[in-house]
Amino acid sequence: MAPFRLVMDSFWFSPYSFSAFVGLTEKGIPFEIQELALHKQENKTIEYRKSSITGRIPAIQHGEFWLAESGAIIEYLDDVLPTPSYKSLLPQKLEEKAKARMILAWIRSSRDLMPLITERSTETMFYERAKSPLSEAGQKSAEKLIEFANLLLSESSDFLFDSWCIADTDLAFALHRLILNHDPVPRHLKQYAEVQWQRPSAKAFIDRPRPDYVSY
Ligand SMILES: N[C@@H](CCC(=O)N[C@@H](CS)C(=O)NCC(=O)O)C(=O)O
């Protein structure tokens, strides 16, 4: 098997890097990590732009093959490292897989989440907590996330489906924007998100010692 490399941010706080990192870790294969300092624009070099095409992180290199976009990376990992030899990142059942893709896409691109993402940035999760309460728009955005999670999860679910999938990891990350900043989150959603946060693949990212933050 050709070696894998994950190119990610040096502050270890990108939600997209988190998803790709957890995906690779869950596959149980060795992989190298290359950190790019986004505040120094290390992702803007011509070499990285040519390889990644998007110039954004994360990207993976598998042998000579390069791929960016965390959602595409997850799908590629499941294709190239399939079950049963490797853990599946997306559910096996067709409808559950489709739902998991919906969840990943909504978390990545919904405009509903934009105010929350701005006011509860990942800097507030891994560096300094938010100093101001959520604005009206931020609160609406938080309510939308909570409604979304509530509609998908029952009161006692540890997972979205029968067992863990990468959508659990992504949804828990989004909920932790609120949890870590002490914004209200219903108890069962908090418990659900904390289960995902304790997963060894997630903890390896979360507990990683981080360099001092430089704003950019
Ligand atoms: N849709 C992309 C988003 C990737 C993304 O926006 N990455 C940010 C860091 S969180 C980035 O590379 N920013 C640097 C830049 O845009 O110059 C994915 O899912 O991978």
Tab-separated table of C-alpha atoms and ligand atoms in Angstrom:
chain	number	residue	atom	x	y	z
A	1	MET	CA	0.000	0.000	0.000
A	2	ALA	CA	1.385	3.424	-0.947
A	3	PRO	CA	2.009	5.709	2.045
A	4	PHE	CA	-0.535	8.292	3.157
A	5	ARG	CA	0.187	11.877	4.130
A	6	LEU	CA	-2.268	14.351	5.603
A	7	VAL	CA	-1.616	18.039	5.002
A	8	MET	CA	-3.339	20.105	7.668
A	9	ASP	CA	-3.220	23.360	9.632
A	10	SER	CA	-0.460	23.957	12.162
A	11	PHE	CA	-2.884	25.174	14.886
A	12	TRP	CA	-4.805	21.912	14.749
A	13	PHE	CA	-8.167	23.625	14.811
A	14	SER	CA	-9.662	23.232	11.378
A	15	PRO	CA	-12.938	21.257	11.500
A	16	TYR	CA	-12.124	19.879	8.058
A	17	SER	CA	-8.657	18.720	9.159
A	18	PHE	CA	-10.331	17.157	12.209
A	19	SER	CA	-12.640	15.106	9.999
A	20	ALA	CA	-9.832	13.912	7.702
A	21	PHE	CA	-7.539	13.194	10.670
A	22	VAL	CA	-10.221	11.139	12.453
A	23	GLY	CA	-11.005	9.328	9.179
A	24	LEU	CA	-7.384	8.316	8.627
A	25	THR	CA	-6.920	7.377	12.287
A	26	GLU	CA	-10.060	5.216	12.296
A	27	LYS	CA	-8.697	3.328	9.287
A	28	GLY	CA	-5.836	2.201	11.506
A	29	ILE	CA	-3.126	2.842	8.932
A	30	PRO	CA	0.102	4.732	9.550
A	31	PHE	CA	0.139	8.199	7.985
A	32	GLU	CA	2.486	11.135	7.971
A	33	ILE	CA	1.315	14.616	8.903
A	34	GLN	CA	2.501	17.780	7.230
A	35	GLU	CA	1.447	20.971	8.957
A	36	LEU	CA	1.008	24.156	6.973
A	37	ALA	CA	1.072	27.508	8.789
A	38	LEU	CA	-1.930	29.231	7.257
A	39	HIS	CA	-1.021	32.501	9.018
A	40	LYS	CA	2.234	32.428	7.045
A	41	GLN	CA	0.296	31.581	3.883
A	42	GLU	CA	2.187	28.307	3.471
A	43	ASN	CA	-0.854	26.975	1.617
A	44	LYS	CA	-0.399	29.625	-1.067
A	45	THR	CA	2.830	28.283	-2.542
A	46	ILE	CA	2.645	27.286	-6.180
A	47	GLU	CA	3.657	23.701	-5.312
A	48	TYR	CA	0.824	23.276	-2.824
A	49	ARG	CA	-1.721	24.959	-5.074
A	50	LYS	CA	-0.705	22.667	-7.934
A	51	SER	CA	-0.918	19.518	-5.802
A	52	SER	CA	-4.053	20.305	-3.845
A	53	ILE	CA	-5.781	22.233	-6.636
A	54	THR	CA	-7.841	24.121	-4.014
A	55	GLY	CA	-4.899	25.561	-2.053
A	56	ARG	CA	-6.867	24.767	1.103
A	57	ILE	CA	-6.313	22.276	3.871
A	58	PRO	CA	-6.826	19.444	4.461
A	59	ALA	CA	-5.433	17.483	1.545
A	60	ILE	CA	-4.117	13.965	1.441
A	61	GLN	CA	-1.354	12.467	-0.611
A	62	HIS	CA	-1.609	8.739	-1.272
A	63	GLY	CA	1.441	7.713	-3.259
A	64	GLU	CA	1.414	10.099	-6.203
A	65	PHE	CA	-2.293	10.882	-5.835
A	66	TRP	CA	-3.462	14.114	-4.214
A	67	LEU	CA	-6.945	14.957	-3.000
A	68	ALA	CA	-8.391	17.965	-1.164
A	69	GLU	CA	-11.892	18.629	0.289
A	70	SER	CA	-12.575	16.750	3.499
A	71	GLY	CA	-15.847	15.218	2.236
A	72	ALA	CA	-14.084	13.825	-0.851
A	73	ILE	CA	-11.228	12.568	1.350
A	74	ILE	CA	-13.673	10.622	3.552
A	75	GLU	CA	-15.280	8.986	0.517
A	76	TYR	CA	-11.885	8.160	-1.005
A	77	LEU	CA	-10.666	6.555	2.227
A	78	ASP	CA	-13.733	4.300	2.325
A	79	ASP	CA	-13.178	3.352	-1.340
A	80	VAL	CA	-9.462	2.660	-1.082
A	81	LEU	CA	-9.508	1.099	2.402
A	82	PRO	CA	-12.799	-0.803	2.303
A	83	THR	CA	-14.631	-2.797	4.943
A	84	PRO	CA	-14.283	-5.503	6.302
A	85	SER	CA	-10.501	-5.113	6.355
A	86	TYR	CA	-10.847	-1.490	7.489
A	87	LYS	CA	-13.454	0.338	9.538
A	88	SER	CA	-16.031	2.058	7.397
A	89	LEU	CA	-16.300	5.824	7.895
A	90	LEU	CA	-19.754	6.042	6.348
A	91	PRO	CA	-22.589	3.637	7.212
A	92	GLN	CA	-22.997	0.527	5.058
A	93	LYS	CA	-26.761	0.716	4.589
A	94	LEU	CA	-27.715	2.759	1.551
A	95	GLU	CA	-30.190	5.093	3.215
A	96	GLU	CA	-28.007	5.642	6.273
A	97	LYS	CA	-25.030	6.383	4.037
A	98	ALA	CA	-27.102	8.927	2.118
A	99	LYS	CA	-28.237	10.523	5.404
A	100	ALA	CA	-24.654	10.644	6.696
A	101	ARG	CA	-23.596	12.440	3.497
A	102	MET	CA	-26.480	14.875	3.984
A	103	ILE	CA	-25.299	15.624	7.529
A	104	LEU	CA	-21.688	16.131	6.415
A	105	ALA	CA	-22.788	18.424	3.591
A	106	TRP	CA	-25.113	20.486	5.801
A	107	ILE	CA	-22.478	21.003	8.476
A	108	ARG	CA	-19.928	22.048	5.847
A	109	SER	CA	-22.029	24.342	3.745
A	110	SER	CA	-25.266	25.437	5.371
A	111	ARG	CA	-25.702	29.196	5.556
A	112	ASP	CA	-27.756	28.563	8.703
A	113	LEU	CA	-24.545	27.767	10.574
A	114	MET	CA	-22.508	30.764	9.400
A	115	PRO	CA	-23.259	33.090	12.354
A	116	LEU	CA	-22.418	30.299	14.802
A	117	ILE	CA	-19.190	29.468	12.970
A	118	THR	CA	-18.187	33.154	13.080
A	119	GLU	CA	-19.147	33.826	16.705
A	120	ARG	CA	-17.946	30.483	18.051
A	121	SER	CA	-14.905	30.025	15.850
A	122	THR	CA	-12.570	27.104	16.360
A	123	GLU	CA	-10.153	29.574	17.958
A	124	THR	CA	-12.703	29.799	20.824
A	125	MET	CA	-12.723	26.008	21.075
A	126	PHE	CA	-8.992	25.368	21.212
A	127	TYR	CA	-7.532	28.706	22.354
A	128	GLU	CA	-9.412	31.556	24.059
A	129	ARG	CA	-13.130	31.153	24.821
A	130	ALA	CA	-15.602	33.620	23.281
A	131	LYS	CA	-15.884	36.875	25.192
A	132	SER	CA	-19.383	37.918	24.111
A	133	PRO	CA	-22.750	36.213	24.266
A	134	LEU	CA	-24.233	35.065	20.972
A	135	SER	CA	-25.912	37.795	18.922
A	136	GLU	CA	-29.506	37.306	17.806
A	137	ALA	CA	-28.247	35.806	14.544
A	138	GLY	CA	-25.804	33.609	16.459
A	139	GLN	CA	-28.589	32.367	18.722
A	140	LYS	CA	-30.820	31.543	15.768
A	141	SER	CA	-27.945	29.668	14.203
A	142	ALA	CA	-27.338	27.734	17.443
A	143	GLU	CA	-31.056	26.910	17.651
A	144	LYS	CA	-30.963	25.622	14.078
A	145	LEU	CA	-28.033	23.328	14.894
A	146	ILE	CA	-29.810	22.050	18.005
A	147	GLU	CA	-33.016	21.436	16.064
A	148	PHE	CA	-31.043	19.607	13.374
A	149	ALA	CA	-29.363	17.361	15.965
A	150	ASN	CA	-32.624	16.820	17.865
A	151	LEU	CA	-34.418	15.675	14.742
A	152	LEU	CA	-31.697	13.120	14.069
A	153	LEU	CA	-31.033	11.819	17.566
A	154	SER	CA	-33.300	10.282	20.163
A	155	GLU	CA	-32.968	11.143	23.857
A	156	SER	CA	-30.570	8.296	24.578
A	157	SER	CA	-28.572	7.866	21.364
A	158	ASP	CA	-24.814	7.554	21.483
A	159	PHE	CA	-24.718	7.499	17.677
A	160	LEU	CA	-26.727	8.766	14.715
A	161	PHE	CA	-27.109	5.226	13.391
A	162	ASP	CA	-26.464	1.735	14.847
A	163	SER	CA	-22.779	2.412	15.358
A	164	TRP	CA	-20.277	5.234	14.963
A	165	CYS	CA	-19.757	6.955	11.634
A	166	ILE	CA	-17.808	10.061	10.638
A	167	ALA	CA	-21.004	12.166	10.656
A	168	ASP	CA	-21.089	11.644	14.455
A	169	THR	CA	-17.636	13.165	14.688
A	170	ASP	CA	-18.586	16.168	12.550
A	171	LEU	CA	-21.881	16.791	14.345
A	172	ALA	CA	-20.136	16.568	17.725
A	173	PHE	CA	-17.545	19.103	16.557
A	174	ALA	CA	-20.301	21.541	15.598
A	175	LEU	CA	-22.060	21.054	18.966
A	176	HIS	CA	-18.776	21.617	20.789
A	177	ARG	CA	-18.662	25.158	19.428
A	178	LEU	CA	-21.480	25.776	21.918
A	179	ILE	CA	-20.513	23.318	24.660
A	180	LEU	CA	-16.953	24.580	25.065
A	181	ASN	CA	-18.162	28.177	25.177
A	182	HIS	CA	-20.771	27.328	27.859
A	183	ASP	CA	-23.706	28.164	25.613
A	184	PRO	CA	-26.852	26.171	26.401
A	185	VAL	CA	-27.129	22.732	24.794
A	186	PRO	CA	-29.788	20.162	25.808
A	187	ARG	CA	-28.343	17.585	28.170
A	188	HIS	CA	-28.798	14.557	25.867
A	189	LEU	CA	-27.091	16.339	22.957
A	190	LYS	CA	-24.249	17.331	25.245
A	191	GLN	CA	-23.875	13.725	26.334
A	192	TYR	CA	-23.952	12.536	22.726
A	193	ALA	CA	-21.291	15.066	21.695
A	194	GLU	CA	-19.113	14.177	24.678
A	195	VAL	CA	-19.184	10.472	23.712
A	196	GLN	CA	-17.764	11.390	20.311
A	197	TRP	CA	-15.206	13.726	21.912
A	198	GLN	CA	-13.882	10.823	24.021
A	199	ARG	CA	-13.266	8.604	21.026
A	200	PRO	CA	-9.493	7.894	20.814
A	201	SER	CA	-9.281	9.089	17.189
A	202	ALA	CA	-10.900	12.403	18.175
A	203	LYS	CA	-8.921	12.761	21.400
A	204	ALA	CA	-5.646	12.370	19.498
A	205	PHE	CA	-6.572	15.579	17.671
A	206	ILE	CA	-8.260	17.457	20.523
A	207	ASP	CA	-5.524	16.817	23.124
A	208	ARG	CA	-2.693	17.627	20.777
A	209	PRO	CA	-0.356	20.296	22.251
A	210	ARG	CA	-0.828	23.436	20.171
A	211	PRO	CA	1.559	26.280	19.386
A	212	ASP	CA	0.602	29.798	20.525
A	213	TYR	CA	-2.111	31.198	18.330
A	214	VAL	CA	-1.262	33.926	15.837
A	215	SER	CA	-4.269	35.760	14.469
A	216	TYR	CA	-4.519	35.994	10.667
B	1	LIG	N1	-14.683	22.579	1.944
B	1	LIG	C1	-13.314	22.433	2.394
B	1	LIG	C2	-12.985	23.595	3.300
B	1	LIG	C3	-11.488	23.677	3.581
B	1	LIG	C4	-11.123	25.024	4.186
B	1	LIG	O1	-11.832	26.022	4.033
B	1	LIG	N2	-9.958	25.059	4.858
B	1	LIG	C5	-9.495	26.295	5.426
B	1	LIG	C6	-9.013	26.082	6.861
B	1	LIG	S1	-10.303	25.633	7.944
B	1	LIG	C7	-8.305	26.811	4.631
B	1	LIG	O2	-7.589	26.039	4.004
B	1	LIG	N3	-8.082	28.115	4.676
B	1	LIG	C8	-6.944	28.712	4.068
B	1	LIG	C9	-7.246	29.610	2.927
B	1	LIG	O3	-8.400	29.662	2.488
B	1	LIG	O4	-6.310	30.271	2.467
B	1	LIG	C10	-13.135	21.074	3.081
B	1	LIG	O5	-14.158	20.491	3.504
B	1	LIG	O6	-12.004	20.562	3.164
